[in-house]
PDB file of C-alpha atoms in Angstrom:
ATOM      1  CA  MET A   1     -15.798-193.964 -89.957  1.00  0.00           C
ATOM      2  CA  GLU A   2     -15.641-197.564 -88.885  1.00  0.00           C
ATOM      3  CA  ARG A   3     -12.452-198.977 -87.371  1.00  0.00           C
ATOM      4  CA  ILE A   4     -11.172-202.503 -86.562  1.00  0.00           C
ATOM      5  CA  PRO A   5      -9.724-202.084 -82.735  1.00  0.00           C
ATOM      6  CA  ILE A   6      -6.164-202.964 -82.317  1.00  0.00           C
ATOM      7  CA  LEU A   7      -5.242-204.065 -78.813  1.00  0.00           C
ATOM      8  CA  LYS A   8      -1.839-204.091 -77.029  1.00  0.00           C
ATOM      9  CA  MET A   9      -0.727-206.884 -75.016  1.00  0.00           C
ATOM     10  CA  GLY A  10       2.785-206.898 -74.049  1.00  0.00           C
ATOM     11  CA  PRO A  11       5.184-206.724 -76.855  1.00  0.00           C
ATOM     12  CA  PHE A  12       2.258-207.834 -79.254  1.00  0.00           C
ATOM     13  CA  LEU A  13      -0.442-206.294 -81.088  1.00  0.00           C
ATOM     14  CA  LEU A  14      -3.938-207.998 -81.123  1.00  0.00           C
ATOM     15  CA  VAL A  15      -6.440-207.730 -83.780  1.00  0.00           C
ATOM     16  CA  THR A  16      -9.801-209.780 -83.965  1.00  0.00           C
ATOM     17  CA  ILE A  17     -11.774-209.036 -87.304  1.00  0.00           C
ATOM     18  CA  GLN A  18     -15.599-209.720 -86.220  1.00  0.00           C
ATOM     19  CA  ILE A  19     -17.047-208.752 -89.349  1.00  0.00           C
ATOM     20  CA  ASP A  20     -16.770-209.364 -93.135  1.00  0.00           C
ATOM     21  CA  LEU A  21     -14.465-206.520 -94.501  1.00  0.00           C
ATOM     22  CA  TYR A  22     -14.944-204.243 -97.033  1.00  0.00           C
ATOM     23  CA  ASP A  23     -11.868-202.971 -99.079  1.00  0.00           C
ATOM     24  CA  ARG A  24     -11.385-199.703 -97.520  1.00  0.00           C
ATOM     25  CA  LEU A  25     -11.923-200.925 -93.924  1.00  0.00           C
ATOM     26  CA  ALA A  26      -9.269-203.504 -94.968  1.00  0.00           C
ATOM     27  CA  LEU A  27      -6.834-200.731 -96.020  1.00  0.00           C
ATOM     28  CA  THR A  28      -7.429-198.693 -93.034  1.00  0.00           C
ATOM     29  CA  LEU A  29      -6.685-201.680 -90.694  1.00  0.00           C
ATOM     30  CA  GLU A  30      -3.556-202.541 -92.622  1.00  0.00           C
ATOM     31  CA  ASN A  31      -2.496-198.563 -92.138  1.00  0.00           C
ATOM     32  CA  ASP A  32      -3.232-198.396 -88.604  1.00  0.00           C
ATOM     33  CA  LEU A  33      -1.644-201.571 -87.678  1.00  0.00           C
ATOM     34  CA  ILE A  34       1.588-200.446 -89.250  1.00  0.00           C
ATOM     35  CA  ASN A  35       1.327-197.004 -87.655  1.00  0.00           C
ATOM     36  CA  MET A  36       0.763-198.725 -84.348  1.00  0.00           C
ATOM     37  CA  VAL A  37       3.832-201.428 -84.726  1.00  0.00           C
ATOM     38  CA  SER A  38       6.173-198.124 -85.663  1.00  0.00           C
ATOM     39  CA  GLN A  39       4.509-196.217 -82.215  1.00  0.00           C
ATOM     40  CA  THR A  40       4.543-199.251 -79.738  1.00  0.00           C
ATOM     41  CA  GLY A  41       7.617-200.980 -81.059  1.00  0.00           C
ATOM     42  CA  ALA A  42       5.629-204.258 -81.004  1.00  0.00           C
ATOM     43  CA  ARG A  43       7.408-207.416 -81.678  1.00  0.00           C
ATOM     44  CA  GLY A  44       4.562-209.329 -83.184  1.00  0.00           C
ATOM     45  CA  VAL A  45       1.050-208.950 -84.590  1.00  0.00           C
ATOM     46  CA  LEU A  46      -1.643-211.505 -84.193  1.00  0.00           C
ATOM     47  CA  ILE A  47      -4.533-211.524 -86.374  1.00  0.00           C
ATOM     48  CA  ASP A  48      -7.550-213.671 -85.525  1.00  0.00           C
ATOM     49  CA  ILE A  49      -9.788-214.318 -88.444  1.00  0.00           C
ATOM     50  CA  SER A  50     -12.163-216.859 -86.828  1.00  0.00           C
ATOM     51  CA  ALA A  51     -15.345-214.735 -87.540  1.00  0.00           C
ATOM     52  CA  VAL A  52     -14.305-214.237 -91.132  1.00  0.00           C
ATOM     53  CA  SER A  53     -16.334-216.185 -93.537  1.00  0.00           C
ATOM     54  CA  ILE A  54     -14.827-215.130 -96.782  1.00  0.00           C
ATOM     55  CA  VAL A  55     -10.690-214.163 -97.597  1.00  0.00           C
ATOM     56  CA  ASP A  56     -10.684-213.280-101.246  1.00  0.00           C
ATOM     57  CA  SER A  57      -7.652-212.102-103.339  1.00  0.00           C
ATOM     58  CA  PHE A  58      -7.616-208.659-101.859  1.00  0.00           C
ATOM     59  CA  MET A  59      -8.124-209.639 -98.271  1.00  0.00           C
ATOM     60  CA  GLY A  60      -5.428-212.377 -98.969  1.00  0.00           C
ATOM     61  CA  ARG A  61      -3.331-209.455-100.300  1.00  0.00           C
ATOM     62  CA  ILE A  62      -3.851-207.076 -97.340  1.00  0.00           C
ATOM     63  CA  LEU A  63      -2.844-209.918 -95.221  1.00  0.00           C
ATOM     64  CA  GLY A  64       0.301-210.553 -96.920  1.00  0.00           C
ATOM     65  CA  ASN A  65       0.900-206.912 -97.075  1.00  0.00           C
ATOM     66  CA  ILE A  66       0.721-206.468 -93.200  1.00  0.00           C
ATOM     67  CA  ALA A  67       3.059-209.466 -92.828  1.00  0.00           C
ATOM     68  CA  SER A  68       5.897-207.858 -95.147  1.00  0.00           C
ATOM     69  CA  MET A  69       5.520-204.356 -93.881  1.00  0.00           C
ATOM     70  CA  SER A  70       5.738-205.566 -89.886  1.00  0.00           C
ATOM     71  CA  ARG A  71       8.673-207.675 -90.915  1.00  0.00           C
ATOM     72  CA  ILE A  72      10.463-204.618 -92.242  1.00  0.00           C
ATOM     73  CA  MET A  73       9.733-203.103 -88.731  1.00  0.00           C
ATOM     74  CA  ASP A  74      10.975-206.116 -87.122  1.00  0.00           C
ATOM     75  CA  ALA A  75       7.462-207.536 -86.165  1.00  0.00           C
ATOM     76  CA  GLU A  76       6.184-210.953 -86.861  1.00  0.00           C
ATOM     77  CA  THR A  77       2.617-211.490 -87.961  1.00  0.00           C
ATOM     78  CA  VAL A  78       0.834-214.738 -87.147  1.00  0.00           C
ATOM     79  CA  VAL A  79      -2.984-215.213 -88.521  1.00  0.00           C
ATOM     80  CA  VAL A  80      -4.764-217.389 -86.506  1.00  0.00           C
ATOM     81  CA  GLY A  81      -8.312-219.202 -86.769  1.00  0.00           C
ATOM     82  CA  MET A  82      -8.931-219.553 -90.297  1.00  0.00           C
ATOM     83  CA  GLN A  83     -11.943-221.771 -90.903  1.00  0.00           C
ATOM     84  CA  PRO A  84     -11.551-224.891 -93.070  1.00  0.00           C
ATOM     85  CA  ALA A  85     -13.782-223.625 -96.002  1.00  0.00           C
ATOM     86  CA  VAL A  86     -11.652-220.595 -96.045  1.00  0.00           C
ATOM     87  CA  ALA A  87      -8.517-222.442 -96.206  1.00  0.00           C
ATOM     88  CA  ILE A  88      -9.873-224.892 -99.078  1.00  0.00           C
ATOM     89  CA  THR A  89     -11.171-221.593-100.833  1.00  0.00           C
ATOM     90  CA  LEU A  90      -8.080-219.820-100.561  1.00  0.00           C
ATOM     91  CA  VAL A  91      -5.605-222.627-102.192  1.00  0.00           C
ATOM     92  CA  GLU A  92      -8.120-223.311-104.825  1.00  0.00           C
ATOM     93  CA  LEU A  93      -8.219-219.518-105.644  1.00  0.00           C
ATOM     94  CA  GLY A  94      -4.530-219.646-105.744  1.00  0.00           C
ATOM     95  CA  LEU A  95      -3.528-217.731-102.964  1.00  0.00           C
ATOM     96  CA  THR A  96      -0.843-219.244-100.652  1.00  0.00           C
ATOM     97  CA  LEU A  97      -0.498-216.344 -98.138  1.00  0.00           C
ATOM     98  CA  GLN A  98       3.319-216.709 -98.348  1.00  0.00           C
ATOM     99  CA  GLY A  99       5.351-215.285 -95.499  1.00  0.00           C
ATOM    100  CA  VAL A 100       2.489-215.328 -93.150  1.00  0.00           C
ATOM    101  CA  HIS A 101       2.769-217.308 -90.229  1.00  0.00           C
ATOM    102  CA  THR A 102      -0.451-219.158 -89.307  1.00  0.00           C
ATOM    103  CA  ALA A 103      -1.760-220.695 -85.916  1.00  0.00           C
ATOM    104  CA  LEU A 104      -5.015-222.947 -85.532  1.00  0.00           C
ATOM    105  CA  ASN A 105      -5.975-220.504 -82.586  1.00  0.00           C
ATOM    106  CA  VAL A 106      -5.012-217.469 -80.446  1.00  0.00           C
ATOM    107  CA  GLU A 107      -3.467-219.581 -78.021  1.00  0.00           C
ATOM    108  CA  LYS A 108      -1.127-221.436 -80.341  1.00  0.00           C
ATOM    109  CA  GLY A 109      -0.571-218.264 -82.079  1.00  0.00           C
ATOM    110  CA  MET A 110       0.656-216.230 -78.835  1.00  0.00           C
ATOM    111  CA  GLU A 111       2.721-219.304 -78.373  1.00  0.00           C
ATOM    112  CA  LEU A 112       4.429-218.952 -81.924  1.00  0.00           C
ATOM    113  CA  LEU A 113       4.967-215.343 -81.289  1.00  0.00           C
ATOM    114  CA  ASN A 114       6.749-215.801 -77.884  1.00  0.00           C
ATOM    115  CA  THR A 115       8.996-218.598 -79.421  1.00  0.00           C
ATOM    116  CA  LYS A 116       9.858-216.472 -82.398  1.00  0.00           C
ATOM    117  CA  LEU A 117      10.429-213.546 -79.904  1.00  0.00           C
ATOM    118  CA  ILE A 118      12.875-215.781 -77.934  1.00  0.00           C
ATOM    119  CA  GLY A 119      14.609-217.266 -80.831  1.00  0.00           C
ATOM    120  CA  ASN A 120      15.118-213.604 -81.938  1.00  0.00           C
ATOM    121  CA  LEU A 121      16.606-212.357 -78.768  1.00  0.00           C
ATOM    122  CA  GLU A 122      18.997-215.264 -78.560  1.00  0.00           C
ATOM    123  CA  GLN A 123      20.048-214.804 -82.348  1.00  0.00           C
ATOM    124  CA  ASP A 124      20.895-211.227 -81.551  1.00  0.00           C
ATOM    125  CA  GLU A 125      22.939-212.131 -78.326  1.00  0.00           C
ATOM    126  CA  GLU A 126      24.873-214.629 -80.421  1.00  0.00           C
ATOM    127  CA  GLU A 127      25.715-212.135 -83.041  1.00  0.00           C
ATOM    128  CA  GLU A 128      26.786-209.962 -80.382  1.00  0.00           C
ATOM    129  CA  GLU A 129      28.937-212.524 -78.805  1.00  0.00           C
ATOM    130  CA  ASP A 130      30.436-213.134 -82.423  1.00  0.00           C
ATOM    131  CA  GLN A 131      31.256-209.652 -82.447  1.00  0.00           C
ATOM    132  CA  ASN A 132      32.644-209.336 -79.061  1.00  0.00           C
ATOM    133  CA  ASP A 133      34.866-212.623 -79.915  1.00  0.00           C
ATOM    134  CA  ARG A 134      36.215-210.872 -82.721  1.00  0.00           C
ATOM    135  CA  ASN A 135      37.061-207.849 -80.839  1.00  0.00           C
ATOM    136  CA  ASP A 136      38.756-209.951 -78.653  1.00  0.00           C
TER     137      ASP A 136
ATOM    138  CA  MET B   1     -28.968-206.334-107.939  1.00  0.00           C
ATOM    139  CA  GLU B   2     -26.962-202.958-108.675  1.00  0.00           C
ATOM    140  CA  ILE B   3     -23.536-202.493-107.532  1.00  0.00           C
ATOM    141  CA  VAL B   4     -22.071-199.200-107.675  1.00  0.00           C
ATOM    142  CA  ARG B   5     -20.060-198.646-104.645  1.00  0.00           C
ATOM    143  CA  GLU B   6     -17.744-200.730-102.562  1.00  0.00           C
ATOM    144  CA  GLN B   7     -20.001-200.897 -99.595  1.00  0.00           C
ATOM    145  CA  ASP B   8     -22.544-202.754-101.941  1.00  0.00           C
ATOM    146  CA  VAL B   9     -20.171-205.584-102.013  1.00  0.00           C
ATOM    147  CA  VAL B  10     -20.826-206.938 -98.463  1.00  0.00           C
ATOM    148  CA  PRO B  11     -24.721-206.980 -98.756  1.00  0.00           C
ATOM    149  CA  PHE B  12     -23.897-208.698-101.980  1.00  0.00           C
ATOM    150  CA  ARG B  13     -22.092-211.538-100.647  1.00  0.00           C
ATOM    151  CA  ASN B  14     -24.729-212.178 -98.012  1.00  0.00           C
ATOM    152  CA  ARG B  15     -27.471-212.235-100.539  1.00  0.00           C
ATOM    153  CA  VAL B  16     -25.400-214.945-102.467  1.00  0.00           C
ATOM    154  CA  ARG B  17     -24.978-216.729 -99.144  1.00  0.00           C
ATOM    155  CA  GLU B  18     -28.755-216.737 -98.637  1.00  0.00           C
ATOM    156  CA  PHE B  19     -29.376-218.058-101.941  1.00  0.00           C
ATOM    157  CA  SER B  20     -26.974-220.860-101.624  1.00  0.00           C
ATOM    158  CA  THR B  21     -28.408-221.609 -98.263  1.00  0.00           C
ATOM    159  CA  ARG B  22     -31.825-221.778 -99.350  1.00  0.00           C
ATOM    160  CA  ILE B  23     -30.772-224.785-101.597  1.00  0.00           C
ATOM    161  CA  GLY B  24     -28.734-226.635 -98.877  1.00  0.00           C
ATOM    162  CA  MET B  25     -25.160-225.894-100.492  1.00  0.00           C
ATOM    163  CA  SER B  26     -22.647-227.222 -98.116  1.00  0.00           C
ATOM    164  CA  LEU B  27     -20.484-224.174 -96.298  1.00  0.00           C
ATOM    165  CA  VAL B  28     -17.136-225.416 -98.362  1.00  0.00           C
ATOM    166  CA  ASN B  29     -19.414-224.676-101.604  1.00  0.00           C
ATOM    167  CA  GLN B  30     -21.011-221.830-100.219  1.00  0.00           C
ATOM    168  CA  THR B  31     -17.574-220.297 -99.489  1.00  0.00           C
ATOM    169  CA  LYS B  32     -16.138-221.020-102.797  1.00  0.00           C
ATOM    170  CA  LEU B  33     -19.116-219.492-104.523  1.00  0.00           C
ATOM    171  CA  ILE B  34     -19.076-216.516-102.426  1.00  0.00           C
ATOM    172  CA  THR B  35     -15.502-216.022-102.869  1.00  0.00           C
ATOM    173  CA  ALA B  36     -15.657-216.078-106.497  1.00  0.00           C
ATOM    174  CA  ALA B  37     -18.617-213.592-106.702  1.00  0.00           C
ATOM    175  CA  SER B  38     -16.617-211.440-104.491  1.00  0.00           C
ATOM    176  CA  GLU B  39     -13.653-211.465-107.006  1.00  0.00           C
ATOM    177  CA  LEU B  40     -16.126-210.799-109.883  1.00  0.00           C
ATOM    178  CA  VAL B  41     -17.905-208.134-108.157  1.00  0.00           C
ATOM    179  CA  ARG B  42     -14.731-206.396-107.443  1.00  0.00           C
ATOM    180  CA  ASN B  43     -13.495-206.509-111.076  1.00  0.00           C
ATOM    181  CA  MET B  44     -17.025-204.785-112.143  1.00  0.00           C
ATOM    182  CA  LEU B  45     -16.387-202.082-109.485  1.00  0.00           C
ATOM    183  CA  LYS B  46     -12.765-201.454-110.311  1.00  0.00           C
ATOM    184  CA  TYR B  47     -12.734-201.775-114.152  1.00  0.00           C
ATOM    185  CA  ALA B  48     -16.033-200.837-114.961  1.00  0.00           C
ATOM    186  CA  SER B  49     -17.595-198.633-112.010  1.00  0.00           C
ATOM    187  CA  GLY B  50     -20.101-200.910-111.285  1.00  0.00           C
ATOM    188  CA  GLY B  51     -22.940-202.769-112.920  1.00  0.00           C
ATOM    189  CA  LYS B  52     -25.577-205.438-112.256  1.00  0.00           C
ATOM    190  CA  VAL B  53     -25.730-209.021-110.730  1.00  0.00           C
ATOM    191  CA  ILE B  54     -28.513-211.223-111.368  1.00  0.00           C
ATOM    192  CA  LEU B  55     -29.056-213.958-108.896  1.00  0.00           C
ATOM    193  CA  GLU B  56     -31.106-217.154-109.446  1.00  0.00           C
ATOM    194  CA  ILE B  57     -31.894-220.606-108.491  1.00  0.00           C
ATOM    195  CA  ILE B  58     -31.704-222.779-111.383  1.00  0.00           C
ATOM    196  CA  SER B  59     -32.419-226.613-111.723  1.00  0.00           C
ATOM    197  CA  HIS B  60     -30.884-228.360-114.617  1.00  0.00           C
ATOM    198  CA  ASN B  61     -30.911-232.476-115.097  1.00  0.00           C
ATOM    199  CA  ALA B  62     -31.902-233.002-111.519  1.00  0.00           C
ATOM    200  CA  LYS B  63     -29.262-230.732-110.139  1.00  0.00           C
ATOM    201  CA  THR B  64     -29.975-227.392-108.346  1.00  0.00           C
ATOM    202  CA  GLY B  65     -27.866-224.634-108.129  1.00  0.00           C
ATOM    203  CA  VAL B  66     -27.025-220.795-108.212  1.00  0.00           C
ATOM    204  CA  ARG B  67     -26.387-218.681-111.180  1.00  0.00           C
ATOM    205  CA  LEU B  68     -24.898-215.317-110.871  1.00  0.00           C
ATOM    206  CA  THR B  69     -24.887-213.196-113.918  1.00  0.00           C
ATOM    207  CA  PHE B  70     -22.521-210.193-113.658  1.00  0.00           C
ATOM    208  CA  LYS B  71     -23.415-207.506-116.254  1.00  0.00           C
ATOM    209  CA  ASP B  72     -21.359-204.062-116.705  1.00  0.00           C
ATOM    210  CA  GLU B  73     -21.029-201.567-119.480  1.00  0.00           C
ATOM    211  CA  GLY B  74     -17.350-200.940-118.754  1.00  0.00           C
ATOM    212  CA  PRO B  75     -14.417-200.797-121.271  1.00  0.00           C
ATOM    213  CA  GLY B  76     -14.489-204.689-121.871  1.00  0.00           C
ATOM    214  CA  ILE B  77     -11.408-206.884-122.245  1.00  0.00           C
ATOM    215  CA  ALA B  78      -9.449-206.798-125.131  1.00  0.00           C
ATOM    216  CA  ASP B  79      -7.866-210.265-124.869  1.00  0.00           C
ATOM    217  CA  ILE B  80      -9.920-212.594-122.804  1.00  0.00           C
ATOM    218  CA  ALA B  81      -7.181-215.382-122.854  1.00  0.00           C
ATOM    219  CA  LEU B  82      -4.336-213.153-121.356  1.00  0.00           C
ATOM    220  CA  ALA B  83      -7.203-211.832-118.893  1.00  0.00           C
ATOM    221  CA  MET B  84      -7.797-215.415-117.683  1.00  0.00           C
ATOM    222  CA  ARG B  85      -4.060-216.228-117.002  1.00  0.00           C
ATOM    223  CA  ASP B  86      -2.845-216.465-113.733  1.00  0.00           C
ATOM    224  CA  GLY B  87      -0.791-213.437-112.490  1.00  0.00           C
ATOM    225  CA  PHE B  88      -1.882-211.165-115.152  1.00  0.00           C
ATOM    226  CA  SER B  89      -3.437-207.816-114.103  1.00  0.00           C
ATOM    227  CA  THR B  90      -3.842-204.470-115.717  1.00  0.00           C
ATOM    228  CA  GLY B  91      -4.512-203.042-112.339  1.00  0.00           C
ATOM    229  CA  ARG B  92      -2.089-203.460-109.532  1.00  0.00           C
ATOM    230  CA  SER B  93      -3.153-206.385-108.059  1.00  0.00           C
ATOM    231  CA  LEU B  94      -2.283-210.325-107.832  1.00  0.00           C
ATOM    232  CA  GLY B  95      -4.178-211.239-111.168  1.00  0.00           C
ATOM    233  CA  LEU B  96      -5.916-213.909-109.523  1.00  0.00           C
ATOM    234  CA  GLY B  97      -9.348-212.532-109.862  1.00  0.00           C
ATOM    235  CA  LEU B  98     -10.769-214.165-112.959  1.00  0.00           C
ATOM    236  CA  PRO B  99      -8.716-217.381-113.266  1.00  0.00           C
ATOM    237  CA  GLY B 100      -9.245-217.921-109.251  1.00  0.00           C
ATOM    238  CA  ALA B 101     -12.949-217.261-109.458  1.00  0.00           C
ATOM    239  CA  LYS B 102     -13.191-219.735-112.450  1.00  0.00           C
ATOM    240  CA  ARG B 103     -11.406-222.532-110.557  1.00  0.00           C
ATOM    241  CA  LEU B 104     -13.858-222.046-107.563  1.00  0.00           C
ATOM    242  CA  VAL B 105     -17.196-222.412-109.522  1.00  0.00           C
ATOM    243  CA  ASN B 106     -18.618-225.433-111.710  1.00  0.00           C
ATOM    244  CA  GLU B 107     -19.399-223.031-114.695  1.00  0.00           C
ATOM    245  CA  PHE B 108     -17.901-220.211-115.651  1.00  0.00           C
ATOM    246  CA  ASP B 109     -18.517-218.065-118.841  1.00  0.00           C
ATOM    247  CA  LEU B 110     -17.050-214.939-119.866  1.00  0.00           C
ATOM    248  CA  LYS B 111     -18.303-212.740-122.772  1.00  0.00           C
ATOM    249  CA  SER B 112     -16.760-209.420-123.634  1.00  0.00           C
ATOM    250  CA  ASN B 113     -16.093-206.904-126.675  1.00  0.00           C
ATOM    251  CA  PRO B 114     -13.957-204.001-126.206  1.00  0.00           C
ATOM    252  CA  GLY B 115     -16.372-200.695-125.901  1.00  0.00           C
ATOM    253  CA  GLU B 116     -19.306-203.028-124.922  1.00  0.00           C
ATOM    254  CA  GLY B 117     -18.741-204.025-121.432  1.00  0.00           C
ATOM    255  CA  THR B 118     -18.444-207.286-119.965  1.00  0.00           C
ATOM    256  CA  THR B 119     -20.796-210.144-118.842  1.00  0.00           C
ATOM    257  CA  VAL B 120     -19.355-213.312-116.628  1.00  0.00           C
ATOM    258  CA  THR B 121     -21.985-215.841-115.854  1.00  0.00           C
ATOM    259  CA  VAL B 122     -21.067-218.496-113.140  1.00  0.00           C
ATOM    260  CA  ILE B 123     -23.021-221.558-112.015  1.00  0.00           C
ATOM    261  CA  HIS B 124     -22.110-223.517-108.609  1.00  0.00           C
ATOM    262  CA  TRP B 125     -24.105-226.710-108.147  1.00  0.00           C
ATOM    263  CA  LYS B 126     -25.594-227.701-104.849  1.00  0.00           C
ATOM    264  CA  HIS B 127     -23.032-230.616-104.332  1.00  0.00           C
ATOM    265  CA  GLY B 128     -20.053-228.608-105.891  1.00  0.00           C
ATOM    266  CA  ARG B 129     -20.203-230.819-109.257  1.00  0.00           C
TER     267      ARG B 129
END
């Protein structure tokens, strides 16, 4: 069976979609990604769709699902490299990809994930300090 | 072109792309048409377990465009007005398929009678209007 490869890069997972997905392949990817997040404890998922020429409502829903599922598993999702024609079409279709972070390219997407990771860590520390203050 | 399984969708989308490239449609308009076609073909597979699509290049009043006719012999749509509303779905989807597809193409026509199947015809002109 065909599969989209998922690469692990430090605390992040990297997926490059090189082909136009049919529905079952997209569902397999969703499933594989969530399992990988759980197995590796990844803190971020980066999905590169620069080679994808069509994102319809189904594919959009899958991207949204991946983002919400990852968030529950404590990982952020960034979708990068969307073609302008795809963005125009998505908005007219009525799909806003709520809850999905986006970035222009892989580099910017990585930066975004890194800032989010640091931000989350600081937040955790602050909460811990608050806790300690209260204990004092 | 017959569409009976999910794997037929990608080759079908490529055919639509071929047709729209042939008349020199811009990338944005191509993407809109293919996305609309993708929504409609998915509906056909999901609710009518497949059907036929006719692809044509048409000319009208010095305009050139692509016409796609989706024909199925499924259960049909009982309430077309409701089916065309954003966010309504009898399946477990976002309910964007029909209304979204209508927004993406220039002309959209849906005919359906319960028990007799559904025919959707869409036209997208070369210049998108």
